[in-house]
CSV table of C-alpha atoms in Angstrom, one decimal:
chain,number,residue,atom,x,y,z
A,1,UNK,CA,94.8,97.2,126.0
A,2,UNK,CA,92.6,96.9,129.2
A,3,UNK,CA,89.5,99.4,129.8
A,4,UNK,CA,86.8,98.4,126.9
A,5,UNK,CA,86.2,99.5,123.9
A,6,UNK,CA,85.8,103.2,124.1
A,7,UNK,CA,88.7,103.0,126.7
A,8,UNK,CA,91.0,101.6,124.2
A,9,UNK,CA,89.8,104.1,121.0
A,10,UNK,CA,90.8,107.0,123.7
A,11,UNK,CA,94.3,105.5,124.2
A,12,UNK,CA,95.1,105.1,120.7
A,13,UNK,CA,93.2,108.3,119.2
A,14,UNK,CA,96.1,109.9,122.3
A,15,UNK,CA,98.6,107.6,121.2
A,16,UNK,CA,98.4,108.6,117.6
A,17,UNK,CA,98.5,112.7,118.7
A,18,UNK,CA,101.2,111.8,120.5
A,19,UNK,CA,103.3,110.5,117.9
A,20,UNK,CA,101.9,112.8,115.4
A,21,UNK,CA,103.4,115.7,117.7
A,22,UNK,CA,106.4,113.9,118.0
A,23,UNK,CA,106.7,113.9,114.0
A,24,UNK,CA,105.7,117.5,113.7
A,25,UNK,CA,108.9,117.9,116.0
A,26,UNK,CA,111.3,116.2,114.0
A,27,UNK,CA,109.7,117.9,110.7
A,28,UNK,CA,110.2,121.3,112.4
A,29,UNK,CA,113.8,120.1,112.8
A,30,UNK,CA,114.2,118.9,109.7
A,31,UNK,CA,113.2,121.5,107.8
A,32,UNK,CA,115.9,124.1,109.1
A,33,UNK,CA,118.7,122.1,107.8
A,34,UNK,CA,119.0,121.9,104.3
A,35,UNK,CA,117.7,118.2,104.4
A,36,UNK,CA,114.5,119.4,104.6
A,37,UNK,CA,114.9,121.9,101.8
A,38,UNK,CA,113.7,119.5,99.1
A,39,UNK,CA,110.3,119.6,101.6
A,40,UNK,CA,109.9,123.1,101.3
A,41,UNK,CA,107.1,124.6,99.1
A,42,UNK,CA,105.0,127.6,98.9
A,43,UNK,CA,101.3,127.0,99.8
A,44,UNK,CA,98.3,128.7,97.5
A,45,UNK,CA,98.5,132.2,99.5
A,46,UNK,CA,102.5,132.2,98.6
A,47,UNK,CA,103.5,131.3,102.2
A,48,UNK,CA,106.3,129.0,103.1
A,49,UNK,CA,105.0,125.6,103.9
A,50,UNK,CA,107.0,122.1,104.4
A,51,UNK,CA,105.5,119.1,103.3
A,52,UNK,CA,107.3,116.8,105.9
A,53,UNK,CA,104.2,117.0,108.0
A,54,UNK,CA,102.7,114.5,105.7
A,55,UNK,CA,105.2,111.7,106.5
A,56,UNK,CA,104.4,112.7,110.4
A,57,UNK,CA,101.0,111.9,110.1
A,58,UNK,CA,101.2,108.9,107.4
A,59,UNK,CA,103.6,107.1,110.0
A,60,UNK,CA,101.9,107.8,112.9
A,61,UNK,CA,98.2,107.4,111.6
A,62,UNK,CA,99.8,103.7,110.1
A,63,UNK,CA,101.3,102.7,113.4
A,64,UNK,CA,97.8,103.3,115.4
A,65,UNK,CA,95.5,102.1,112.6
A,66,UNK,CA,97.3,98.6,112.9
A,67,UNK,CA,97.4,98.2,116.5
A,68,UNK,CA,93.7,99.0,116.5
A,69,UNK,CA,92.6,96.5,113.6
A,70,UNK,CA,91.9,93.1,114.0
A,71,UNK,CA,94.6,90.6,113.1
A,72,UNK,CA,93.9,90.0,110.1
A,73,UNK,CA,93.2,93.8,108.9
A,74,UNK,CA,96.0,95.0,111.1
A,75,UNK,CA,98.4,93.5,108.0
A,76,UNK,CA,96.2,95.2,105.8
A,77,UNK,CA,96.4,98.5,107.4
A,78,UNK,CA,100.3,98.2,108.0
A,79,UNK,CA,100.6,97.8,104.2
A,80,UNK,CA,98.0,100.3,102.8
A,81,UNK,CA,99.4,102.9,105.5
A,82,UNK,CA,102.9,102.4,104.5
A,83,UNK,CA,102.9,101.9,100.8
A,84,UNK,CA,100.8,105.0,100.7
A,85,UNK,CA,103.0,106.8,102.4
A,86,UNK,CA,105.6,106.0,100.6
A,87,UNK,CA,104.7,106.0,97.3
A,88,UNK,CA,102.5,109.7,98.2
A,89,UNK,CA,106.0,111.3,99.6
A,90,UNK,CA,107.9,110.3,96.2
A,91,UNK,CA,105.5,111.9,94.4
A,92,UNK,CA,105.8,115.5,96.7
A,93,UNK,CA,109.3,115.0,95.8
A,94,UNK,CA,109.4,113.8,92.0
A,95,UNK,CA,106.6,115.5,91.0
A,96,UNK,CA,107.7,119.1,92.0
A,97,UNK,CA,110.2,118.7,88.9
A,98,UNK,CA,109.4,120.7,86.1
A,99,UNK,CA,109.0,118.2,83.4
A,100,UNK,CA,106.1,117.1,85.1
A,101,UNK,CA,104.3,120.1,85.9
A,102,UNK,CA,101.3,119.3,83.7
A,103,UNK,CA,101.6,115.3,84.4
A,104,UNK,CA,98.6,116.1,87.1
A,105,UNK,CA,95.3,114.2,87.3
A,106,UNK,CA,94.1,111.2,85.6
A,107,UNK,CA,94.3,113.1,82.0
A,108,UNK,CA,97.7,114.3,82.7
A,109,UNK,CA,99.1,110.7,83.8
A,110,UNK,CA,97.4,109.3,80.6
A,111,UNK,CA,99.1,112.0,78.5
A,112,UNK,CA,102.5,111.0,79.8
A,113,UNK,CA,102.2,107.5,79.2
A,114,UNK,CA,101.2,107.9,75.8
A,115,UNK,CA,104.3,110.2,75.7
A,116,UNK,CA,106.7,107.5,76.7
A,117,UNK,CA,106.7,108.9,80.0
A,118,UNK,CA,106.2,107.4,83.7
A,119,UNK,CA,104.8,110.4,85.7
A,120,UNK,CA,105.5,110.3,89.8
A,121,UNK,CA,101.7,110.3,90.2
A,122,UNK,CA,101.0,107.2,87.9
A,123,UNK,CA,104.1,105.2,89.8
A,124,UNK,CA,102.0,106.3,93.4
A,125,UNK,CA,98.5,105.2,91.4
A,126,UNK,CA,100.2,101.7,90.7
A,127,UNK,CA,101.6,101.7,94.3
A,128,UNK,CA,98.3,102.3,96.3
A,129,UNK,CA,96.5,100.0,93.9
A,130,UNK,CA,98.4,97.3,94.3
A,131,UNK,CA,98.4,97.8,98.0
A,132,UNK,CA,94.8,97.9,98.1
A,133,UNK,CA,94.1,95.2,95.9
A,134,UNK,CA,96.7,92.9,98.9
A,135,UNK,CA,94.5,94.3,101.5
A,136,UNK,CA,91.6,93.1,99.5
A,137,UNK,CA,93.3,89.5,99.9
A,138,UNK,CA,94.0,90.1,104.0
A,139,UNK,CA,90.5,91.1,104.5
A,140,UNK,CA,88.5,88.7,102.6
A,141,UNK,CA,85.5,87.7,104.7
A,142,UNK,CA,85.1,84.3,106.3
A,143,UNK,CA,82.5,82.0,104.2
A,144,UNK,CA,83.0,84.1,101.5
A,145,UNK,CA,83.5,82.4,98.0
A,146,UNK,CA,82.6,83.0,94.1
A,147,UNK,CA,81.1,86.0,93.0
A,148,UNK,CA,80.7,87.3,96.6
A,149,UNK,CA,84.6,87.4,97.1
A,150,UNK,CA,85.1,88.7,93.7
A,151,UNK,CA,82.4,91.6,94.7
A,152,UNK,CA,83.8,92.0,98.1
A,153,UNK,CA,87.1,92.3,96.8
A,154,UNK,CA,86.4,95.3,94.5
A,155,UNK,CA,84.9,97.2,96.8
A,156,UNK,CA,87.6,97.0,99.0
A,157,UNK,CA,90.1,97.8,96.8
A,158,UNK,CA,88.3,100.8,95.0
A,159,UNK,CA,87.5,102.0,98.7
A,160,UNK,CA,91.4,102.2,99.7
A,161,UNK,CA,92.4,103.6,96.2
A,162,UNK,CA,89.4,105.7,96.2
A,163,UNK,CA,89.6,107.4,99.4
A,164,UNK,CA,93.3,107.6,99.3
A,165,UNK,CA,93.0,110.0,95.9
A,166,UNK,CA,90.0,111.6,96.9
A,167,UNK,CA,91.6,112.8,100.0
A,168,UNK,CA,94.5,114.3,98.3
A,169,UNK,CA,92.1,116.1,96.1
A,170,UNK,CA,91.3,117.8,98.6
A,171,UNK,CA,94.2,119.1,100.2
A,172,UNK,CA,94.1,122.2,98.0
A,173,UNK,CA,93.5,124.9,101.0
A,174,UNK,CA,94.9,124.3,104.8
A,175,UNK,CA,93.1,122.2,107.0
A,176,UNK,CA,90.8,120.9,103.9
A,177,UNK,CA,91.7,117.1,104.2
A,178,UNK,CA,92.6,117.3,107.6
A,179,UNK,CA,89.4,118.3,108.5
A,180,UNK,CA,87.4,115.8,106.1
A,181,UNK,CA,89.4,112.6,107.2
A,182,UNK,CA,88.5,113.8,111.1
A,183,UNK,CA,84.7,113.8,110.3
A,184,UNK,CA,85.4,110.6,108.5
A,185,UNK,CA,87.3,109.0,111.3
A,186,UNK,CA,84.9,110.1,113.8
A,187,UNK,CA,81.9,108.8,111.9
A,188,UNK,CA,83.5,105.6,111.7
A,189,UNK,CA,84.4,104.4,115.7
A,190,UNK,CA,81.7,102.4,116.2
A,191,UNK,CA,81.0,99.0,115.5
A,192,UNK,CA,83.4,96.0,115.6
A,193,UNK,CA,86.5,98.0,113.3
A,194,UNK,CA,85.9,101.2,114.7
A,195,UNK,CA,89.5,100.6,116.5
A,196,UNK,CA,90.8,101.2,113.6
A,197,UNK,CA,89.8,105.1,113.0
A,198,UNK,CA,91.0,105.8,116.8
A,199,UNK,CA,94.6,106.3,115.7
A,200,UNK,CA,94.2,108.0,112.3
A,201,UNK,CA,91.8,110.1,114.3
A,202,UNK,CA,94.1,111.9,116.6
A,203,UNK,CA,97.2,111.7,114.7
A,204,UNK,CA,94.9,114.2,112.5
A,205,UNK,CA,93.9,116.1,115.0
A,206,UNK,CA,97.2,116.7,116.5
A,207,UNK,CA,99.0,117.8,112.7
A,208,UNK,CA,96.0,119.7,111.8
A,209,UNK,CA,96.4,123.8,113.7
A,210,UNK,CA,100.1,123.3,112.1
A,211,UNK,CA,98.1,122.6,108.5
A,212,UNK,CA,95.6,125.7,109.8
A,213,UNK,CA,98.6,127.7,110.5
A,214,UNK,CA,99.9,126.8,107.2
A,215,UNK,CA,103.2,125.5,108.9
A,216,UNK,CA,102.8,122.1,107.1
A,217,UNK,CA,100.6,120.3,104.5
A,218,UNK,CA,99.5,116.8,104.5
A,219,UNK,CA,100.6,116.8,101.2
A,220,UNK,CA,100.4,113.5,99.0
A,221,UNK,CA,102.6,111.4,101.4
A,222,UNK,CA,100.1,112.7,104.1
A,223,UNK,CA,96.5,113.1,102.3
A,224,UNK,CA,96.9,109.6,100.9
A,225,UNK,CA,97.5,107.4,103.4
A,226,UNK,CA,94.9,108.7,106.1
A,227,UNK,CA,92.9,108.3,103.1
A,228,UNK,CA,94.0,105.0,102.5
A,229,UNK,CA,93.1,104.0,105.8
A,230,UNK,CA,89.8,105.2,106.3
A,231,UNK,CA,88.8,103.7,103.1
A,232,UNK,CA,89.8,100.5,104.5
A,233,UNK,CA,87.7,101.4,107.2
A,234,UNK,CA,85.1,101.7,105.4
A,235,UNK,CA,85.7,98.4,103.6
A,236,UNK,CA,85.2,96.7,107.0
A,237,UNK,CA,81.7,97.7,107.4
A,238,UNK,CA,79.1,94.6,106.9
A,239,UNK,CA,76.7,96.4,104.2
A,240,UNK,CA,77.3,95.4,100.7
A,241,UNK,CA,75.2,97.7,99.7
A,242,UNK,CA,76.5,100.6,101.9
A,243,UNK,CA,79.9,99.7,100.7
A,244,UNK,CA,78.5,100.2,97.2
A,245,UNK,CA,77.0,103.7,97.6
A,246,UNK,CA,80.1,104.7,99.3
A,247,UNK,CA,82.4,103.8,96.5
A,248,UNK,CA,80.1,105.2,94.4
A,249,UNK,CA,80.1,108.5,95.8
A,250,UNK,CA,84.1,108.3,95.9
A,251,UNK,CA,84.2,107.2,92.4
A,252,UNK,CA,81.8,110.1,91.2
A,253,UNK,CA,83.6,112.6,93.3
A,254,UNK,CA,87.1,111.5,91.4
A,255,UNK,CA,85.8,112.1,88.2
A,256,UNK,CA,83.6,115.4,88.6
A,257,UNK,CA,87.2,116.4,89.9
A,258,UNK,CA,88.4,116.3,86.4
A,259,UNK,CA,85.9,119.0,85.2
A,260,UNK,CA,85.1,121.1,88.1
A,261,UNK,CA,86.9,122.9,90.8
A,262,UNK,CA,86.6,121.9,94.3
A,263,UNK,CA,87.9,125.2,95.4
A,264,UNK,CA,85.1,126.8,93.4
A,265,UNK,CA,82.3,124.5,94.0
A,266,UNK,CA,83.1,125.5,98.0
A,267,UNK,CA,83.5,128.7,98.2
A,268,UNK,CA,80.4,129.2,96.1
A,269,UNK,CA,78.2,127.1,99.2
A,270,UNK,CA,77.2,128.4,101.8
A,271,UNK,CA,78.2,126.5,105.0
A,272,UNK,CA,80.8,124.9,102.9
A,273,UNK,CA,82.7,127.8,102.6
A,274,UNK,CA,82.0,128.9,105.9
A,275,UNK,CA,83.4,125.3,107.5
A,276,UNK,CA,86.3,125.5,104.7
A,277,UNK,CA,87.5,128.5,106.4
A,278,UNK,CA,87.1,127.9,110.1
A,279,UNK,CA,91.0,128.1,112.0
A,280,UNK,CA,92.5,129.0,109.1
A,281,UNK,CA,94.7,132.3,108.4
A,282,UNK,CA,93.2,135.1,106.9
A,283,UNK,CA,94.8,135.5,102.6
């Protein structure tokens, strides 16, 4: 692409809207016929809602990510995008069943292992793991070697996993995660892998009044692989030590999840609660 940097974010943060409304399009479609019935849910307020807008976003927020990256992160993002994706849409589908209505969360995916069971949401843990831990490969650092590439290494691959679950976390009221991965994105343009946010940026932008208007939700397929994304963003920036706070935060965030309510801890703050609810329906 010709026109500089900021030139080229604008074409893909457009390009990724684009094909993000494009998606939204073919979900709309999709979910009239009875293909897209297995997509259909209720959202928290008891309204109809289809889940096919995450597989919108995941495939256009993948396709843009990777034409923005650098060669060798453009594999990276390809593969964390996709297999996130993926591995998030089985587990909208597989884990609607009834038998594994309490296989939720860390605790719940430990329970039904120790039950003999493989719950949707550990197979899409293993997925994005491994898929973070091969983008830790395609993004190792030049000069990099020993300990360094060991450290490196983790930190990408808990920053992937991380922010791929974290995000879904969130997407508990409309716009929620849509609106945290478009602050996320847009914190992160600058700088030599800022590229890679342009995409995920407006492909975001574009699904998120239909996840306002509670139309659609991101979903896991969705939630997880903007997520995945952006943490791989984050991966790419040159502070060890910033890198370490951030998957600190992430990893501290994941497990106060298990004990306290999101939904609670934000409509209790003020501000919080107030940006929580901007553009969205009234209950």
């Amino acid at each position: 692409m010709s026109g500089g940097p900021a030139g080229n974010r604008l074409a893909l943060a457009a390009g990724g809207a684009l094909a993000a409304r494009a998606g939204l399009a073919a979900a709309a479609a999709l979910t009239a016929r009875p293909a897209g019935a297995p997509w259909r849910r209720s959202n928290y307020a008891g309204r109809p809602v289809t889940l096919l807008g995450g597989p919108a976003l995941a495939l256009a927020a993948t396709t843009t990510a990777a034409l923005g990256a650098a060669p060798g992160t453009a594999a990276a993002a390809a593969l964390v995008g996709t297999v996130s994706g993926v591995v998030g849409g089985y587990d909208d589908l597989a884990g609607a069943r009834p038998e594994q209505a309490r296989d939720k969360g860390l605790a719940g995916h430990l329970r039904a292992l120790r039950a003999g069971r493989v719950s949707a949401g550990a197979v899409k843990v293993a997925g994005i793991g491994a898929a973070a831990v091969a983008a830790a490969v395609l993004t190792r650092r030049p000069g990099s070697s020993g300990g360094t590439a060991l450290a490196d290494g983790v930190l990408t691959t808990g920053l992937v996993a991380g922010t791929a679950n974290l995000l879904n976390l969130l997407d508990l009221r409309p716009g929620r995660a849509g609106k945290v991965a478009a602050a996320l994105a847009a914190g992160t343009l600058r700088g030599p892998a800022g590229a890679l946010s342009a995409g995920p940026l407006g492909a975001t932008l574009a699904v998120l009044p239909a996840d306002l208007g509670e139309r659609v939700m991101l979903g896991d397929s969705g939630a997880n692989a903007v997520g995945a994304l952006l943490g791989l963003r984050l991966a790419a920036l040159p502070s060890r030590p910033a890198r370490t706070a951030l998957l600190g935060g992430v990893v501290a965030l994941t497990l106060a999840s298990e004990k306290v309510s999101f939904t609670r801890v934000i409509e209790a703050t003020p501000g919080l609660r107030e940006l929580d609810r901007l553009g969205r329906r009234a209950p």
